[in-house]
Amino acid sequence: MNWDPLILTFQLASITTLILLGVSIPLAAWLSASRSRVKPVVETLVSMPLVLPPTVLGFYFLLAFSPGNAFGQWLDQWLGLQLVFSFPGLVLASVIYSLPFMVHPIQSGLSALPASLKEAAYVMGVSRKKTLLRVLLPNIKPSLLTGIVLAFAHTVGEFGVVLMIGGSIPGRTRVASIAIYDEVEALNYGAANFYSAVLFVITFCILLLVYLVNGGYIKRFWK
Amino acid sequence: MISCQIDKRLRAAGGEMQFRMDLQVPRGQLLALYGASGAGKTSTLRMLAGLMAPDAGRIEVGGNVWFDSTSGINLRPQQRGLGFVFQDYALFPHLTVRQNLEFGAPKDQKAVVDELIDLVELGGLQHQRPGTLSGGQKQRVALARALVGRPSLLLLDEPLAALDLKIRLKLQDYLLRVHREYGLTTLLISHDLGEIHKLCDRVLVLEQGQVVREGTPSEVFQSDRISGKFKFTGEVLGIQPQEFLFLVTVQVQDQVVQVVALPSEVRALAVGDRVLVASKAFNPVLYKLD
């Protein structure tokens, strides 16, 4: 059996989740605290991937990153990045595509904390950054875990965006969901079943773990 | 010394309200803010702490300008170095009692933390998380934590409101002790007249964002005319008619007393009224408060 598509899928999901964590925490912190007028616009943009067909997103990425366009040319010349039909392109597209799955849980976790927690830290002379990292985030661990897992699982499950911008280059952009589609097209049901079953079992286990942890079952077990 | 003249339009339950405060607090005073909810008491503390910006005015504390709308000065809460005890205590749930204190302490101030833990008698609980503590214990942690940065100004937002009477009395003693021992200037929001009488040098009564009365607790709560030997505030629990007189049952702090009253005195009283029980010459006499 060829494990490459599965390995590529989990590589993509891991890298995407790490980047998302770094991007989403400041973004969610800003969204939960801000009363700025541009906030609704930012919230809308973050949530767009929830409602847009992935192919729409993929189509615009394809146009934007294409070396035939100004932005794609600029990326190529200045950063040496060719994002179309490449792994970095998949990562960038996945980050945007899974953004709401990471931002929303963190944002609602932060909004649910009493404001006095943050204010108490400020009055004690603690900076905003340290307050976020040392006071707020440790108190929304379930939200963080939910965000991490949803973003990861959503990236594992994406198809349309990947197909549009990545195509199906074995070892580079051919992730498991694409491989399944290709194998079915080729009437190769055994291989399709292999990829599908592995994805099924792994995602089941990951989600089960989240519900066990957030439901406090594991803590009770150790006690 | 605090000097503050601030204006702010506040959104209260009954629409907008113009908040105006002109306040001078000498160093070392323990000042109470008293008034119905929505009168602007908490807003006063929040503006002093820098958690809310006034629309206009000036706040000066100990010679330093904290806020000045004309020159655009508005120090962040972090720069003001005061102590604040929140109504819900706002303890950090993921940290132990000791870590809660250490979190805001300046570096290498283990001694300060030890001293404060001793002061509020929390030595035995210092490695527990706030979730396992009782209300009174949490309150003591919050008080100790507010003092870790060695502030000269302490703001207390109804610190004892959620506690039962016995613990409240004990915590009043703690408050008084830290106020004196650390030479603090303290602003305290309270609804409890007994507490204000016991703790405070001066009281401001707020209504609709304005100070409507101020003075010592006895002046403000109209007990200045009484030359009694003893006086307590309490709440009327019951009024029973006897042959010629009435027997009024009053709760004074944690005890219930019965006081004889004339029909003329009882006319203005109802169950639930706050009263001052004072002894003039012979019998204790009741005076209706607010």
Short mmCIF file of C-alpha atoms in Angstrom, two decimals:
data_model
loop_
_atom_site.label_atom_id
_atom_site.label_comp_id
_atom_site.label_asym_id
_atom_site.label_seq_id
_atom_site.Cartn_x
_atom_site.Cartn_y
_atom_site.Cartn_z
CA MET A 1 0.00 0.00 0.00
CA ASN A 2 1.11 3.55 -0.69
CA TRP A 3 1.11 5.52 2.55
CA ASP A 4 2.24 8.80 0.93
CA PRO A 5 -1.20 10.42 0.63
CA LEU A 6 -1.98 9.69 4.27
CA ILE A 7 1.38 11.01 5.49
CA LEU A 8 0.95 14.10 3.34
CA THR A 9 -2.55 14.66 4.75
CA PHE A 10 -1.37 14.57 8.36
CA GLN A 11 1.67 16.71 7.56
CA LEU A 12 -0.58 19.28 5.97
CA ALA A 13 -3.04 19.17 8.86
CA SER A 14 -0.28 19.46 11.51
CA ILE A 15 1.48 22.39 9.87
CA THR A 16 -1.81 24.12 9.16
CA THR A 17 -2.95 23.69 12.77
CA LEU A 18 0.31 25.07 14.16
CA ILE A 19 0.15 28.13 11.94
CA LEU A 20 -3.53 28.59 12.74
CA LEU A 21 -2.84 28.50 16.46
CA GLY A 22 -0.33 31.31 16.10
CA VAL A 23 -2.65 33.38 13.92
CA SER A 24 -5.92 32.69 15.71
CA ILE A 25 -4.99 33.45 19.31
CA PRO A 26 -4.19 37.13 18.71
CA LEU A 27 -7.05 37.43 16.24
CA ALA A 28 -9.58 35.85 18.62
CA ALA A 29 -8.26 37.94 21.52
CA TRP A 30 -8.77 41.07 19.45
CA LEU A 31 -12.25 40.01 18.31
CA SER A 32 -13.37 39.16 21.85
CA ALA A 33 -12.20 42.48 23.30
CA SER A 34 -12.64 44.97 20.47
CA ARG A 35 -15.49 47.38 19.91
CA SER A 36 -13.98 48.65 16.69
CA ARG A 37 -16.17 49.45 13.71
CA VAL A 38 -14.26 47.13 11.42
CA LYS A 39 -14.87 44.18 13.75
CA PRO A 40 -18.04 42.98 11.97
CA VAL A 41 -16.18 43.03 8.67
CA VAL A 42 -13.30 41.00 10.09
CA GLU A 43 -15.74 38.55 11.69
CA THR A 44 -17.49 38.12 8.37
CA LEU A 45 -14.24 37.48 6.53
CA VAL A 46 -13.17 34.92 9.13
CA SER A 47 -16.49 33.10 8.83
CA MET A 48 -16.70 33.15 5.01
CA PRO A 49 -15.06 29.73 4.55
CA LEU A 50 -17.95 28.22 6.54
CA VAL A 51 -20.51 29.12 3.89
CA LEU A 52 -18.57 29.46 0.64
CA PRO A 53 -18.22 26.34 -1.48
CA PRO A 54 -14.56 25.27 -1.15
CA THR A 55 -14.27 25.39 -4.91
CA VAL A 56 -14.96 29.14 -4.88
CA LEU A 57 -12.14 29.67 -2.42
CA GLY A 58 -9.89 27.35 -4.42
CA PHE A 59 -10.74 29.10 -7.65
CA TYR A 60 -9.75 32.53 -6.32
CA PHE A 61 -6.58 31.15 -4.77
CA LEU A 62 -5.74 29.64 -8.14
CA LEU A 63 -6.24 32.98 -9.84
CA ALA A 64 -4.37 34.96 -7.21
CA PHE A 65 -1.36 32.66 -6.93
CA SER A 66 -1.06 31.97 -10.62
CA PRO A 67 2.30 33.21 -11.97
CA GLY A 68 0.33 34.84 -14.80
CA ASN A 69 -1.10 37.37 -12.33
CA ALA A 70 0.54 40.34 -10.63
CA PHE A 71 0.29 38.90 -7.10
CA GLY A 72 1.57 35.49 -8.15
CA GLN A 73 4.42 37.11 -10.05
CA TRP A 74 5.34 39.23 -7.05
CA LEU A 75 5.36 36.19 -4.77
CA ASP A 76 7.59 34.35 -7.22
CA GLN A 77 10.04 37.21 -7.75
CA TRP A 78 10.36 38.53 -4.23
CA LEU A 79 9.77 35.50 -2.05
CA GLY A 80 10.55 32.73 -4.48
CA LEU A 81 7.19 31.15 -3.69
CA GLN A 82 5.22 29.27 -6.28
CA LEU A 83 1.98 28.54 -4.51
CA VAL A 84 -0.01 26.93 -7.29
CA PHE A 85 0.23 23.12 -7.33
CA SER A 86 2.66 23.10 -4.43
CA PHE A 87 2.65 22.08 -0.79
CA PRO A 88 3.15 25.66 0.58
CA GLY A 89 0.14 26.68 -1.52
CA LEU A 90 -1.91 23.93 0.11
CA VAL A 91 -0.82 25.09 3.56
CA LEU A 92 -1.78 28.70 2.89
CA ALA A 93 -5.14 27.73 1.41
CA SER A 94 -5.83 25.36 4.33
CA VAL A 95 -4.99 28.03 6.88
CA ILE A 96 -7.58 30.35 5.39
CA TYR A 97 -10.09 27.56 4.81
CA SER A 98 -9.89 26.28 8.42
CA LEU A 99 -9.54 29.68 10.08
CA PRO A 100 -13.09 29.88 11.49
CA PHE A 101 -12.75 26.45 13.07
CA MET A 102 -9.87 27.70 15.19
CA VAL A 103 -10.94 31.32 15.75
CA HIS A 104 -14.54 30.70 16.80
CA PRO A 105 -13.94 28.35 19.76
CA ILE A 106 -11.11 30.52 21.09
CA GLN A 107 -13.13 33.70 20.64
CA SER A 108 -16.17 32.32 22.44
CA GLY A 109 -13.98 30.87 25.18
CA LEU A 110 -12.37 34.26 25.78
CA SER A 111 -15.71 36.09 25.65
CA ALA A 112 -17.16 33.75 28.26
CA LEU A 113 -14.45 34.58 30.81
CA PRO A 114 -15.47 37.29 33.30
CA ALA A 115 -13.95 40.65 32.37
CA SER A 116 -12.74 41.06 35.94
CA LEU A 117 -10.14 38.33 35.42
CA LYS A 118 -8.38 40.39 32.76
CA GLU A 119 -8.91 43.63 34.65
CA ALA A 120 -7.52 42.17 37.87
CA ALA A 121 -4.31 41.28 36.04
CA TYR A 122 -4.05 44.75 34.44
CA VAL A 123 -4.53 46.48 37.79
CA MET A 124 -1.79 44.26 39.23
CA GLY A 125 0.52 45.73 36.61
CA VAL A 126 0.59 42.72 34.29
CA SER A 127 0.91 43.52 30.58
CA ARG A 128 -1.79 42.63 28.07
CA LYS A 129 0.35 39.97 26.43
CA LYS A 130 1.28 38.26 29.66
CA THR A 131 -2.35 38.44 30.80
CA LEU A 132 -3.47 36.71 27.62
CA LEU A 133 -0.83 34.00 27.80
CA ARG A 134 -0.73 33.36 31.51
CA VAL A 135 -4.25 34.17 32.73
CA LEU A 136 -6.76 33.93 29.90
CA LEU A 137 -5.47 31.04 27.78
CA PRO A 138 -4.92 28.64 30.72
CA ASN A 139 -8.57 29.17 31.63
CA ILE A 140 -9.93 28.29 28.19
CA LYS A 141 -8.06 25.03 27.67
CA PRO A 142 -11.19 23.16 26.51
CA SER A 143 -11.81 25.86 23.86
CA LEU A 144 -8.19 25.67 22.72
CA LEU A 145 -8.38 21.91 22.42
CA THR A 146 -11.65 22.14 20.51
CA GLY A 147 -10.14 24.69 18.14
CA ILE A 148 -7.00 22.65 17.56
CA VAL A 149 -8.89 19.47 16.87
CA LEU A 150 -11.58 21.00 14.69
CA ALA A 151 -8.99 22.83 12.59
CA PHE A 152 -6.92 19.66 12.28
CA ALA A 153 -9.89 17.46 11.40
CA HIS A 154 -11.30 20.00 8.99
CA THR A 155 -7.97 20.20 7.17
CA VAL A 156 -7.79 16.41 7.00
CA GLY A 157 -11.25 16.46 5.46
CA GLU A 158 -10.83 19.20 2.87
CA PHE A 159 -11.21 18.30 -0.76
CA GLY A 160 -12.43 21.10 -2.97
CA VAL A 161 -9.82 23.69 -2.09
CA VAL A 162 -7.00 21.18 -2.36
CA LEU A 163 -8.18 19.91 -5.68
CA MET A 164 -8.44 23.40 -7.15
CA ILE A 165 -5.11 24.75 -5.97
CA GLY A 166 -3.04 21.62 -5.48
CA GLY A 167 -4.22 19.23 -8.09
CA SER A 168 -3.07 15.67 -7.58
CA ILE A 169 0.70 15.49 -7.74
CA PRO A 170 1.82 12.29 -5.97
CA GLY A 171 4.01 13.01 -2.94
CA ARG A 172 3.49 16.78 -3.21
CA THR A 173 -0.18 17.65 -3.29
CA ARG A 174 -1.97 14.33 -3.52
CA VAL A 175 -3.56 14.16 -0.06
CA ALA A 176 -5.74 11.27 1.09
CA SER A 177 -9.09 12.79 0.14
CA ILE A 178 -7.82 13.36 -3.43
CA ALA A 179 -6.27 9.91 -3.56
CA ILE A 180 -9.59 8.33 -2.61
CA TYR A 181 -11.32 10.19 -5.42
CA ASP A 182 -8.63 9.17 -7.94
CA GLU A 183 -8.74 5.52 -6.89
CA VAL A 184 -12.53 5.42 -7.19
CA GLU A 185 -12.29 7.03 -10.64
CA ALA A 186 -9.86 4.27 -11.57
CA LEU A 187 -12.28 1.65 -10.15
CA ASN A 188 -9.57 0.74 -7.67
CA TYR A 189 -11.96 0.22 -4.74
CA GLY A 190 -9.50 -1.65 -2.51
CA ALA A 191 -7.07 1.26 -2.31
CA ALA A 192 -9.92 3.75 -1.86
CA ASN A 193 -11.25 1.65 0.96
CA PHE A 194 -7.82 1.53 2.62
CA TYR A 195 -7.42 5.33 2.67
CA SER A 196 -11.03 5.83 3.72
CA ALA A 197 -10.86 3.35 6.59
CA VAL A 198 -7.63 4.84 7.94
CA LEU A 199 -9.10 8.37 7.85
CA PHE A 200 -12.30 7.13 9.44
CA VAL A 201 -10.58 5.42 12.36
CA ILE A 202 -8.06 8.17 13.02
CA THR A 203 -10.61 11.01 12.97
CA PHE A 204 -12.94 8.97 15.19
CA CYS A 205 -10.16 8.49 17.73
CA ILE A 206 -9.15 12.15 17.70
CA LEU A 207 -12.69 13.39 18.23
CA LEU A 208 -13.35 10.79 20.91
CA LEU A 209 -10.25 11.96 22.75
CA VAL A 210 -11.51 15.56 22.70
CA TYR A 211 -14.88 14.61 24.13
CA LEU A 212 -13.24 12.46 26.78
CA VAL A 213 -10.86 15.23 27.81
CA ASN A 214 -13.38 18.08 27.70
CA GLY A 215 -15.98 16.00 29.49
CA GLY A 216 -13.53 15.38 32.32
CA TYR A 217 -13.64 11.59 31.90
CA ILE A 218 -9.87 11.23 31.78
CA LYS A 219 -9.33 13.31 34.91
CA ARG A 220 -11.88 11.19 36.78
CA PHE A 221 -10.23 8.02 35.53
CA TRP A 222 -6.85 9.04 36.98
CA LYS A 223 -8.40 9.99 40.29
CA MET B 1 -4.08 62.52 48.56
CA ILE B 2 -6.53 61.96 45.75
CA SER B 3 -7.99 64.82 43.85
CA CYS B 4 -10.42 64.01 41.12
CA GLN B 5 -12.91 65.98 39.05
CA ILE B 6 -14.45 63.80 36.39
CA ASP B 7 -17.43 63.80 34.07
CA LYS B 8 -18.83 60.91 32.12
CA ARG B 9 -22.03 60.03 30.35
CA LEU B 10 -22.97 56.62 31.64
CA ARG B 11 -25.49 54.23 30.24
CA ALA B 12 -27.51 53.02 33.20
CA ALA B 13 -30.59 50.84 33.44
CA GLY B 14 -32.91 53.84 33.17
CA GLY B 15 -31.27 55.43 30.11
CA GLU B 16 -28.32 57.78 30.04
CA MET B 17 -27.03 59.47 33.12
CA GLN B 18 -24.58 62.28 33.64
CA PHE B 19 -21.93 61.22 36.11
CA ARG B 20 -20.07 63.99 37.89
CA MET B 21 -17.65 63.55 40.72
CA ASP B 22 -15.59 66.15 42.51
CA LEU B 23 -13.63 64.30 45.11
CA GLN B 24 -10.79 65.08 47.49
CA VAL B 25 -9.57 62.24 49.66
CA PRO B 26 -6.81 62.95 52.16
CA ARG B 27 -4.10 60.37 52.60
CA GLY B 28 -4.97 57.59 55.00
CA GLN B 29 -8.72 58.10 54.84
CA LEU B 30 -11.16 55.22 54.60
CA LEU B 31 -13.98 56.53 52.47
CA ALA B 32 -17.26 54.77 51.76
CA LEU B 33 -19.33 55.14 48.62
CA TYR B 34 -22.96 54.48 49.37
CA GLY B 35 -26.02 54.50 47.13
CA ALA B 36 -28.50 52.45 45.16
CA SER B 37 -27.20 50.21 42.41
CA GLY B 38 -26.65 52.12 39.19
CA ALA B 39 -25.77 55.31 41.06
CA GLY B 40 -22.21 55.27 39.72
CA LYS B 41 -20.26 53.80 42.61
CA THR B 42 -18.52 51.07 40.66
CA SER B 43 -17.91 53.47 37.77
CA THR B 44 -16.11 55.80 40.17
CA LEU B 45 -13.71 53.02 41.17
CA ARG B 46 -13.27 51.85 37.56
CA MET B 47 -12.34 55.34 36.40
CA LEU B 48 -9.86 55.71 39.24
CA ALA B 49 -8.33 52.36 38.31
CA GLY B 50 -8.10 53.22 34.62
CA LEU B 51 -10.51 50.48 33.57
CA MET B 52 -12.91 53.10 32.22
CA ALA B 53 -12.01 56.46 30.75
CA PRO B 54 -13.88 59.58 31.90
CA ASP B 55 -15.15 61.90 29.15
CA ALA B 56 -13.50 64.90 30.74
CA GLY B 57 -11.71 65.93 33.88
CA ARG B 58 -8.59 65.25 35.84
CA ILE B 59 -7.44 62.64 38.32
CA GLU B 60 -4.39 63.31 40.44
CA VAL B 61 -3.11 60.91 43.05
CA GLY B 62 -0.24 61.72 45.38
CA GLY B 63 1.00 64.47 43.07
CA ASN B 64 0.97 62.29 39.93
CA VAL B 65 -1.50 63.00 37.16
CA TRP B 66 -3.30 59.79 36.17
CA PHE B 67 -5.84 61.32 33.86
CA ASP B 68 -6.14 64.73 32.29
CA SER B 69 -8.48 65.23 29.37
CA THR B 70 -7.02 68.64 28.43
CA SER B 71 -3.47 67.37 28.00
CA GLY B 72 -4.52 63.89 26.85
CA ILE B 73 -2.96 61.99 29.75
CA ASN B 74 -4.56 58.65 30.57
CA LEU B 75 -2.33 56.20 32.40
CA ARG B 76 -3.03 52.55 31.76
CA PRO B 77 -4.24 50.47 34.73
CA GLN B 78 -0.81 48.80 34.80
CA GLN B 79 0.87 52.17 35.41
CA ARG B 80 -1.36 53.30 38.26
CA GLY B 81 -0.13 50.82 40.87
CA LEU B 82 -3.24 50.59 42.99
CA GLY B 83 -4.98 47.69 44.68
CA PHE B 84 -8.43 46.64 43.50
CA VAL B 85 -10.69 44.02 45.03
CA PHE B 86 -13.44 43.02 42.63
CA GLN B 87 -16.94 42.10 43.67
CA ASP B 88 -16.49 38.58 42.29
CA TYR B 89 -12.91 38.49 43.70
CA ALA B 90 -11.52 37.68 40.20
CA LEU B 91 -9.02 35.16 41.55
CA PHE B 92 -7.14 33.27 38.86
CA PRO B 93 -8.75 29.81 39.00
CA HIS B 94 -5.77 27.94 37.55
CA LEU B 95 -3.27 29.25 40.10
CA THR B 96 -2.91 28.36 43.76
CA VAL B 97 -3.47 30.94 46.47
CA ARG B 98 0.23 31.60 46.67
CA GLN B 99 0.66 31.80 42.89
CA ASN B 100 -2.26 34.23 42.74
CA LEU B 101 -0.32 36.53 45.01
CA GLU B 102 3.03 35.96 43.31
CA PHE B 103 1.60 36.64 39.88
CA GLY B 104 1.31 40.36 40.53
CA ALA B 105 4.25 40.68 42.88
CA PRO B 106 7.35 42.53 41.78
CA LYS B 107 10.30 40.22 41.23
CA ASP B 108 12.10 38.81 44.29
CA GLN B 109 9.33 39.83 46.64
CA LYS B 110 8.87 36.49 48.33
CA ALA B 111 8.93 38.24 51.68
CA VAL B 112 5.95 40.43 50.78
CA VAL B 113 3.95 37.39 49.71
CA ASP B 114 4.82 35.53 52.91
CA GLU B 115 3.93 38.52 55.02
CA LEU B 116 0.54 38.96 53.34
CA ILE B 117 -0.31 35.29 53.58
CA ASP B 118 0.41 35.51 57.30
CA LEU B 119 -1.56 38.71 57.66
CA VAL B 120 -4.76 37.20 56.28
CA GLU B 121 -4.00 33.85 57.96
CA LEU B 122 -3.97 31.75 54.80
CA GLY B 123 -0.78 29.83 55.47
CA GLY B 124 -2.57 26.48 55.58
CA LEU B 125 -4.38 27.08 52.31
CA GLN B 126 -1.63 28.65 50.24
CA HIS B 127 -1.19 25.65 47.94
CA GLN B 128 -4.88 25.20 47.20
CA ARG B 129 -6.71 26.53 44.18
CA PRO B 130 -9.44 29.17 44.65
CA GLY B 131 -12.15 26.70 43.59
CA THR B 132 -11.76 24.80 46.86
CA LEU B 133 -12.02 27.86 49.12
CA SER B 134 -15.04 29.31 50.91
CA GLY B 135 -16.32 32.81 50.13
CA GLY B 136 -14.59 34.36 53.12
CA GLN B 137 -11.30 32.68 52.29
CA LYS B 138 -11.49 33.82 48.66
CA GLN B 139 -12.14 37.32 49.89
CA ARG B 140 -9.03 37.24 52.05
CA VAL B 141 -6.96 36.00 49.09
CA ALA B 142 -8.36 38.82 46.95
CA LEU B 143 -7.49 41.34 49.63
CA ALA B 144 -3.97 40.00 50.07
CA ARG B 145 -3.44 39.88 46.31
CA ALA B 146 -4.52 43.51 45.94
CA LEU B 147 -1.80 44.50 48.41
CA VAL B 148 1.05 42.57 46.83
CA GLY B 149 2.22 45.51 44.74
CA ARG B 150 2.38 47.66 47.89
CA PRO B 151 -0.21 50.15 46.68
CA SER B 152 -0.98 53.34 48.51
CA LEU B 153 -4.55 53.35 47.23
CA LEU B 154 -6.94 50.45 47.73
CA LEU B 155 -10.30 50.23 45.95
CA LEU B 156 -12.87 47.74 47.21
CA ASP B 157 -16.01 47.05 45.20
CA GLU B 158 -18.56 45.66 47.67
CA PRO B 159 -15.95 43.31 49.04
CA LEU B 160 -18.13 41.74 51.70
CA ALA B 161 -21.56 41.76 50.09
CA ALA B 162 -21.67 38.07 49.27
CA LEU B 163 -20.63 36.85 52.70
CA ASP B 164 -22.69 35.90 55.71
CA LEU B 165 -22.74 38.16 58.70
CA LYS B 166 -20.30 36.35 60.94
CA ILE B 167 -17.58 36.17 58.30
CA ARG B 168 -18.33 39.73 57.26
CA LEU B 169 -17.63 40.98 60.78
CA LYS B 170 -14.35 39.13 60.87
CA LEU B 171 -13.31 40.44 57.46
CA GLN B 172 -14.15 43.98 58.49
CA ASP B 173 -11.48 43.57 61.13
CA TYR B 174 -9.00 42.38 58.48
CA LEU B 175 -9.85 45.38 56.30
CA LEU B 176 -9.37 47.79 59.15
CA ARG B 177 -6.11 46.14 60.07
CA VAL B 178 -4.56 46.28 56.58
CA HIS B 179 -5.84 49.81 56.11
CA ARG B 180 -3.99 50.97 59.20
CA GLU B 181 -0.95 48.73 58.99
CA TYR B 182 -0.14 49.66 55.38
CA GLY B 183 -1.10 53.32 55.71
CA LEU B 184 -3.56 52.99 52.85
CA THR B 185 -6.05 55.37 51.40
CA THR B 186 -9.10 53.20 50.89
CA LEU B 187 -12.30 53.62 48.91
CA LEU B 188 -14.97 51.11 49.79
CA ILE B 189 -18.34 50.52 48.19
CA SER B 190 -20.82 49.26 50.72
CA HIS B 191 -24.56 48.91 51.22
CA ASP B 192 -24.18 47.96 54.84
CA LEU B 193 -24.64 50.89 57.23
CA GLY B 194 -23.19 48.91 60.10
CA GLU B 195 -20.08 48.27 58.07
CA ILE B 196 -19.77 51.92 57.08
CA HIS B 197 -20.19 53.05 60.67
CA LYS B 198 -17.61 50.59 61.85
CA LEU B 199 -14.97 51.10 59.16
CA CYS B 200 -15.21 54.46 57.49
CA ASP B 201 -14.09 57.96 58.32
CA ARG B 202 -16.25 59.55 55.67
CA VAL B 203 -19.09 58.53 53.42
CA LEU B 204 -20.34 59.84 50.09
CA VAL B 205 -23.92 59.14 49.13
CA LEU B 206 -24.39 58.87 45.37
CA GLU B 207 -27.62 59.24 43.47
CA GLN B 208 -27.89 59.28 39.71
CA GLY B 209 -24.18 59.85 39.29
CA GLN B 210 -24.01 62.81 41.67
CA VAL B 211 -22.84 63.12 45.26
CA VAL B 212 -25.94 64.14 47.20
CA ARG B 213 -24.58 63.99 50.75
CA GLU B 214 -21.22 63.58 52.38
CA GLY B 215 -19.72 63.61 55.83
CA THR B 216 -18.90 61.25 58.64
CA PRO B 217 -21.18 58.19 58.75
CA SER B 218 -23.07 59.55 61.76
CA GLU B 219 -23.58 62.94 60.11
CA VAL B 220 -24.74 61.46 56.86
CA PHE B 221 -27.07 58.92 58.34
CA GLN B 222 -28.71 61.62 60.49
CA SER B 223 -27.65 60.35 63.80
CA ASP B 224 -25.81 63.52 64.78
CA ARG B 225 -28.70 64.77 66.89
CA ILE B 226 -28.49 61.81 69.20
CA SER B 227 -26.34 61.99 72.26
CA GLY B 228 -26.68 58.33 73.03
CA LYS B 229 -24.22 56.30 74.96
CA PHE B 230 -24.47 53.43 72.50
CA LYS B 231 -25.94 53.11 69.04
CA PHE B 232 -26.23 50.34 66.52
CA THR B 233 -27.84 50.06 63.14
CA GLY B 234 -30.16 47.19 62.50
CA GLU B 235 -33.11 45.96 60.55
CA VAL B 236 -36.69 45.69 61.81
CA LEU B 237 -37.79 42.07 61.77
CA GLY B 238 -41.20 42.44 63.42
CA ILE B 239 -43.53 44.86 65.23
CA GLN B 240 -45.90 43.37 67.82
CA PRO B 241 -48.56 45.47 69.59
CA GLN B 242 -48.64 45.05 73.38
CA GLU B 243 -51.15 46.65 75.80
CA PHE B 244 -50.03 50.28 75.46
CA LEU B 245 -46.73 49.94 73.69
CA PHE B 246 -45.20 48.11 70.79
CA LEU B 247 -42.46 45.54 70.91
CA VAL B 248 -40.11 45.96 67.94
CA THR B 249 -37.80 43.08 67.07
CA VAL B 250 -34.56 44.33 65.52
CA GLN B 251 -31.64 42.45 64.09
CA VAL B 252 -28.42 44.19 65.04
CA GLN B 253 -25.57 42.50 63.23
CA ASP B 254 -25.75 38.87 64.32
CA GLN B 255 -28.08 39.28 67.25
CA VAL B 256 -31.79 39.88 67.55
CA VAL B 257 -32.98 42.36 70.17
CA GLN B 258 -36.41 43.56 71.22
CA VAL B 259 -37.03 47.23 71.86
CA VAL B 260 -40.08 48.83 73.42
CA ALA B 261 -41.55 51.66 71.34
CA LEU B 262 -44.43 54.13 71.61
CA PRO B 263 -47.26 53.98 69.08
CA SER B 264 -46.10 57.36 67.73
CA GLU B 265 -42.63 55.97 67.09
CA VAL B 266 -43.89 52.83 65.43
CA ARG B 267 -46.14 54.69 62.99
CA ALA B 268 -43.25 55.42 60.62
CA LEU B 269 -41.72 51.96 60.90
CA ALA B 270 -42.31 48.89 58.81
CA VAL B 271 -40.75 45.46 58.73
CA GLY B 272 -37.51 45.62 56.76
CA ASP B 273 -36.72 49.27 57.64
CA ARG B 274 -33.20 50.10 58.67
CA VAL B 275 -33.13 51.68 62.09
CA LEU B 276 -30.65 53.06 64.55
CA VAL B 277 -30.99 51.59 68.02
CA ALA B 278 -29.65 54.09 70.49
CA SER B 279 -29.82 54.44 74.23
CA LYS B 280 -30.57 57.98 75.28
CA ALA B 281 -31.31 58.17 78.97
CA PHE B 282 -33.30 55.11 79.88
CA ASN B 283 -34.68 52.81 77.26
CA PRO B 284 -33.15 52.20 73.90
CA VAL B 285 -34.91 54.35 71.31
CA LEU B 286 -35.41 53.63 67.61
CA TYR B 287 -34.67 56.10 64.83
CA LYS B 288 -35.64 55.39 61.25
CA LEU B 289 -32.71 55.66 58.83
CA ASP B 290 -32.82 56.76 55.16
#
